[in-house]
Tab-separated table of C-alpha atoms in Angstrom:
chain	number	residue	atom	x	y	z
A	28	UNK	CA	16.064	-75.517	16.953
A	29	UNK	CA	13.419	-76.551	19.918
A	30	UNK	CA	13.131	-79.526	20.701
A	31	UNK	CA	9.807	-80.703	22.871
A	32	UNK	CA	9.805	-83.941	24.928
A	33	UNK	CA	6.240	-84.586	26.816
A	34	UNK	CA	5.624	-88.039	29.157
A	35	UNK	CA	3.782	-89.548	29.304
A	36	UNK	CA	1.840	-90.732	26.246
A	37	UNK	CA	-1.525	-92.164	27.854
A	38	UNK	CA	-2.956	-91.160	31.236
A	39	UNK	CA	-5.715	-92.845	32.647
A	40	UNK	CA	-6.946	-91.468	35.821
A	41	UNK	CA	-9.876	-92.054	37.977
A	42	UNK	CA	-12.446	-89.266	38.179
A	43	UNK	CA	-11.805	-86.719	41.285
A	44	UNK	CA	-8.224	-87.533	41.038
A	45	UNK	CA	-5.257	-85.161	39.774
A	46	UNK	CA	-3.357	-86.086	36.621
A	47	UNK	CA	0.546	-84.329	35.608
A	48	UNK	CA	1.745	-83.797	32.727
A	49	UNK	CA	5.376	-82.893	32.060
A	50	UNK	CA	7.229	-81.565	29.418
A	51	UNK	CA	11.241	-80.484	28.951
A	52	UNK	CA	12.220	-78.187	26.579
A	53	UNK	CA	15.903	-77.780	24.904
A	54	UNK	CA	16.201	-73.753	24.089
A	55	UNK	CA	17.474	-72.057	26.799
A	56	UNK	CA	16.207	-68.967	25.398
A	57	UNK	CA	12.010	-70.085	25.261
A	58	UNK	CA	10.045	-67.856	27.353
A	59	UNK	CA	6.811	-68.537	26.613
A	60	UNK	CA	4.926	-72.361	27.651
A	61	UNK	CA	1.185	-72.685	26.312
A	62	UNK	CA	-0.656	-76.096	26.904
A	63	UNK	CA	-3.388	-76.697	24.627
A	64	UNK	CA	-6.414	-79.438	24.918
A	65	UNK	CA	-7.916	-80.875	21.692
A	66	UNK	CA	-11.027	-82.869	22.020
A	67	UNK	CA	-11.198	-85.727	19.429
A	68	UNK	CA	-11.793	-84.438	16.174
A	69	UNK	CA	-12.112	-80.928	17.310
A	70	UNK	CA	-8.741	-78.145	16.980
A	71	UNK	CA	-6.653	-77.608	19.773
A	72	UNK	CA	-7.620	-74.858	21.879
A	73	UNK	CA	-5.537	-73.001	24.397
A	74	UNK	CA	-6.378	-73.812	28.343
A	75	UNK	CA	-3.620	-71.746	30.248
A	76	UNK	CA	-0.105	-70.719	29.088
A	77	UNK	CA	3.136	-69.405	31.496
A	78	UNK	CA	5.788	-66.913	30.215
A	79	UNK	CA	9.178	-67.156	31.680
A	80	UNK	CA	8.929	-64.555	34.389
A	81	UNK	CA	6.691	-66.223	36.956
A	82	UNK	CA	7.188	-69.946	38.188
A	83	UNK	CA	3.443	-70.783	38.795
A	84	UNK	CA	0.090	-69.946	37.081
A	85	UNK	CA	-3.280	-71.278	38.374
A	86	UNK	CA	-6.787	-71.016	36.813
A	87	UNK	CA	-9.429	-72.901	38.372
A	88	UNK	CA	-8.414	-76.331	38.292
A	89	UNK	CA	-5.650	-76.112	36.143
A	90	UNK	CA	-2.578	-75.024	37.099
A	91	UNK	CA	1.392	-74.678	34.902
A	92	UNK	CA	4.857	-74.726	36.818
A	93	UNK	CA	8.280	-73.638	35.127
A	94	UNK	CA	11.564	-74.799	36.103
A	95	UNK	CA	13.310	-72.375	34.133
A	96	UNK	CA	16.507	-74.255	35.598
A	97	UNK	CA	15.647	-77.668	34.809
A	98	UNK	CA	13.963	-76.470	31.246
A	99	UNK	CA	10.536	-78.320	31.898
A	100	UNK	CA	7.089	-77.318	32.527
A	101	UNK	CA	3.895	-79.264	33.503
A	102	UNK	CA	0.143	-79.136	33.910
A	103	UNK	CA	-1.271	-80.266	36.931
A	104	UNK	CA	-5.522	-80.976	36.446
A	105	UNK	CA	-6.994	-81.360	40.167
A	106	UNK	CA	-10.493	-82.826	40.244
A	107	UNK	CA	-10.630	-84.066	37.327
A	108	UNK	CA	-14.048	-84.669	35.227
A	109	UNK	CA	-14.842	-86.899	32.463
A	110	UNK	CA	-15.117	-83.632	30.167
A	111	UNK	CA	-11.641	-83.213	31.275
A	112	UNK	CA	-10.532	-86.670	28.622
A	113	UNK	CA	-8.872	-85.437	25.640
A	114	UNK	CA	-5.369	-85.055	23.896
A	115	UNK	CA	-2.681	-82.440	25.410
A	116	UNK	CA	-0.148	-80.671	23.849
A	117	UNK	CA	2.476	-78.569	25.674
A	118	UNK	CA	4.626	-75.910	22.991
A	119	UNK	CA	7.297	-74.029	23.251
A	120	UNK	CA	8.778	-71.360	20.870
A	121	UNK	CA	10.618	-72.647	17.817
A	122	UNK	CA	13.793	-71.292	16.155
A	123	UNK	CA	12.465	-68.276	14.457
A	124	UNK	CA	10.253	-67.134	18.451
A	125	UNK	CA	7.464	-66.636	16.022
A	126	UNK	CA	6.200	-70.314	15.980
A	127	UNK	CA	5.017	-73.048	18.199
A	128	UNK	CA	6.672	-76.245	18.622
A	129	UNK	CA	4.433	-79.464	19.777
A	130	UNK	CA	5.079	-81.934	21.848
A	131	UNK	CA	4.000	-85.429	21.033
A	132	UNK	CA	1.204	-85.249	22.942
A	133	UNK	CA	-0.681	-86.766	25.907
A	134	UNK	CA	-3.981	-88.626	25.742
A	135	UNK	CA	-5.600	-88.546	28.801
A	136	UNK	CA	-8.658	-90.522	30.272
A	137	UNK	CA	-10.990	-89.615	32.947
A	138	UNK	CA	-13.210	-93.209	34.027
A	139	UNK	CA	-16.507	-91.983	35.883
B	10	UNK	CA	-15.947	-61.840	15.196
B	11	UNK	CA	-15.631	-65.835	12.791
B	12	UNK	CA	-13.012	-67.684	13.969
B	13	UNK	CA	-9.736	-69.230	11.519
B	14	UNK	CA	-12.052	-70.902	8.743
B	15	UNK	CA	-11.032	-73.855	6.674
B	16	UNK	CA	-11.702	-75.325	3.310
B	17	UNK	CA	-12.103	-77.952	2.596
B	18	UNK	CA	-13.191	-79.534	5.395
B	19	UNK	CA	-12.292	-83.117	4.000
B	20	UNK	CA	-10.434	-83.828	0.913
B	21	UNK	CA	-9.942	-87.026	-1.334
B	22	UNK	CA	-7.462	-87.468	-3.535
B	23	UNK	CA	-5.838	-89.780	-5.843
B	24	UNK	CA	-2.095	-90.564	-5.934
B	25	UNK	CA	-0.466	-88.176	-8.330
B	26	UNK	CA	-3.011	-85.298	-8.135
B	27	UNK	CA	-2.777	-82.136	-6.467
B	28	UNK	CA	-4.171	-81.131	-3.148
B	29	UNK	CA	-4.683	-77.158	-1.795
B	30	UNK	CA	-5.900	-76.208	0.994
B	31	UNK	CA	-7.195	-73.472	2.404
B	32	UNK	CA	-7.160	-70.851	5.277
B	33	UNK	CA	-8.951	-67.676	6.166
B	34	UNK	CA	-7.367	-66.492	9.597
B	35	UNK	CA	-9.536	-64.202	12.353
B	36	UNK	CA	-10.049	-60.762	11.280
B	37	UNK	CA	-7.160	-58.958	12.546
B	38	UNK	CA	-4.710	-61.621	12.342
B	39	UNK	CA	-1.550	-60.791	10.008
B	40	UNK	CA	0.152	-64.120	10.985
B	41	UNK	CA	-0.737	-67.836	10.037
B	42	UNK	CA	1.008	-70.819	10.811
B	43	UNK	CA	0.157	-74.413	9.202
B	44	UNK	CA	0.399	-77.823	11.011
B	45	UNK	CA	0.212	-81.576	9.860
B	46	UNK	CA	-1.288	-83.988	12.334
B	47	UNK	CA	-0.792	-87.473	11.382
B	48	UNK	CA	-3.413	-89.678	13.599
B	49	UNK	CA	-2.592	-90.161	16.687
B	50	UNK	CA	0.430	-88.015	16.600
B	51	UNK	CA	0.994	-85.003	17.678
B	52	UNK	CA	1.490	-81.644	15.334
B	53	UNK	CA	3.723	-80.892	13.650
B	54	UNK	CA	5.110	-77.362	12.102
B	55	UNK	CA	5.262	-77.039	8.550
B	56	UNK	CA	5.425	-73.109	8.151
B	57	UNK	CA	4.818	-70.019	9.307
B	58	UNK	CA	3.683	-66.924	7.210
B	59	UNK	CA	2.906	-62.859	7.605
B	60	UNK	CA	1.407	-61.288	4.583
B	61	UNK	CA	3.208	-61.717	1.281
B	62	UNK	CA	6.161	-63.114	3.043
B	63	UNK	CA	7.059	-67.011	4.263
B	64	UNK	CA	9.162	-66.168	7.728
B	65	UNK	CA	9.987	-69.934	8.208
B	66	UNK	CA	9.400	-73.094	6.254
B	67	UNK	CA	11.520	-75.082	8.452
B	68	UNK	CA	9.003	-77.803	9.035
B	69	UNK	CA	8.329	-77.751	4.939
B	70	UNK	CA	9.162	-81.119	3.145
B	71	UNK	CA	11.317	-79.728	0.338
B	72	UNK	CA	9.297	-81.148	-2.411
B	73	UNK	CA	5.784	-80.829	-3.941
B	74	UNK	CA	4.907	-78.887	-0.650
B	75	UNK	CA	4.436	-74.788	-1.008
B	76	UNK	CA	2.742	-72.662	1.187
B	77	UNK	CA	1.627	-68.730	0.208
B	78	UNK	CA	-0.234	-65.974	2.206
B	79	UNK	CA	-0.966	-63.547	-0.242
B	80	UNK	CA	-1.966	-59.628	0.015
B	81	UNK	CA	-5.577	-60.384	-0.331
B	82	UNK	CA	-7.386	-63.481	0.351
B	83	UNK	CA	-6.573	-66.939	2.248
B	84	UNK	CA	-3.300	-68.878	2.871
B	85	UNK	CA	-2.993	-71.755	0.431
B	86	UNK	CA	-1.239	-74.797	0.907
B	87	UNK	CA	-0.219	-76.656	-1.993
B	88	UNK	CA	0.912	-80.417	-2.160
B	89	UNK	CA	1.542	-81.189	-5.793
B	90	UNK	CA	1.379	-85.108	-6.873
B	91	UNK	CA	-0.147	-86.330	-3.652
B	92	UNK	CA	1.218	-89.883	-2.470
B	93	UNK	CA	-0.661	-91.905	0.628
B	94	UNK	CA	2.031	-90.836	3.215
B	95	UNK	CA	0.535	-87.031	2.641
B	96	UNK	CA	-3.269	-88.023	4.085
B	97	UNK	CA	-3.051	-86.250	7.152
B	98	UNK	CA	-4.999	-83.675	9.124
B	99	UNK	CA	-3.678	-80.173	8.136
B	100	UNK	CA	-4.136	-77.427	10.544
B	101	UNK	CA	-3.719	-73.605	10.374
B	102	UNK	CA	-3.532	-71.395	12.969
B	103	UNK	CA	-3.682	-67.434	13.100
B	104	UNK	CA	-2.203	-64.650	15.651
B	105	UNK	CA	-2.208	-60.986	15.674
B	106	UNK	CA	1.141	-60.352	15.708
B	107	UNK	CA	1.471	-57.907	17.943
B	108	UNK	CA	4.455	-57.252	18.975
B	109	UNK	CA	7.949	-59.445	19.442
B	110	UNK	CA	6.173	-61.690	22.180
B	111	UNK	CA	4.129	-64.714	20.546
B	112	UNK	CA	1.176	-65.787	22.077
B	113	UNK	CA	-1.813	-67.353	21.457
B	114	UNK	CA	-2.020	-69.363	18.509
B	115	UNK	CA	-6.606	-69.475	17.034
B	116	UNK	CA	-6.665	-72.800	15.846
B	117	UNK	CA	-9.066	-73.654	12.361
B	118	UNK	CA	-11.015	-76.818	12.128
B	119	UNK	CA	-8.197	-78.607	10.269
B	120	UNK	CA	-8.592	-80.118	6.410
B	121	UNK	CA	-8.591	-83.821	6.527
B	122	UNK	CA	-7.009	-84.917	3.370
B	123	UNK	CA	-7.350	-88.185	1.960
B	124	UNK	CA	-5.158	-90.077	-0.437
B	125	UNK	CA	-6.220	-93.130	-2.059
């Protein structure tokens, strides 16, 4: 099945600055890469998500790249705000393409 | 149009009792998917249901876990005999199903259960 790897853990970044996220993936086959932010205590909501047939997608500040190749994605935050701090998850399909599998995580902190 | 609804919101239960939760998904949505979050982990898949049928229960501990989506009303999920390692938060999550392509996944509020 899919396996989801996503680095790093924390992230603390200063506010204004850009923060990465990356994430590899093990199923050749995955075509479909949602990130999704959850704010503590709250449920994780989607925030941008990349199917296999383009290599970039950009909305507003956020933007996702796929290496298709190298089987790993990431989400790129430029300018970052305080209201930016929260947990997030990167998924890819799992064995059966109708579910999600998470990755661990990242928790990331914006300092005003 | 109400968004994936919950109940309970928080749960407390004693070791050895039983524990369901439940899960309403967004009006149009034939497919549900449950979660566990642990805190400060990430989630993780448990199952993933269409009307009247389980489609994978991969993620599923194989005991004193079930999971049903029946014809009419919410998706239950059942954990029979509750130990401490089972207070978690429990997610569902809906889609429409359209199609072969999945998408985006309508997250609930999550069901914090408790065991003491």
């Amino acid at each position: 099945g899919e396996n989801v790897e996503q680095h790093p853990s924390t992230l603390s970044v200063q506010e204004g600055d850009s923060a990465v996220i990356k994430c590899t993936y093990s199923d050749s086959a995955s075509n479909y890469f949602p990130w999704y932010k959850q704010e503590l205590g709250k449920r994780p909501q989607l925030i941008i998500d990349i199917r296999s047939n383009v290599g970039e997608k950009k909305d507003q500040r956020i933007a996702v790249t796929l290496n298709k190749t190298a089987k790993h994605f990431s989400l790129h935050i430029t300018e970052t705000q305080p209201e930016d701090s929260a947990v997030y998850f990167c998924a890819a399909p799992g064995g059966s393409q109708g579910n999600l599998i998470f990755g661990k995580g990242t928790k990331l902190s914006v300092k005003p | 149009n109400a968004g994936v609804m919950q109940n309970p919101r928080h749960l407390v239960r004693r070791r050895g009792q039983e524990a369901r939760l439940r899960c309403s998904p967004m009006k149009g949505h034939s497919h549900v998917y449950w979660y566990r979050q642990l805190p400060e982990e990430g989630l993780k898949f448990m199952v993933y249901l269409q009307k009247e049928n389980i489609i994978d229960e991969s993620g599923m501990p194989k005991e004193r876990f079930s999971a049903e989506f029946p014809k009419e009303g919410p998706s239950i999920l059942r954990i029979q005999q509750v130990v401490r390692g089972d207070s978690a938060a429990y997610f569902c999550a809906s889609s429409p199903g359209l199609g072969p392509l999945i998408g985006e996944l309508f997250f609930g509020e999550g069901s914090r259960l408790t065991v003491l």
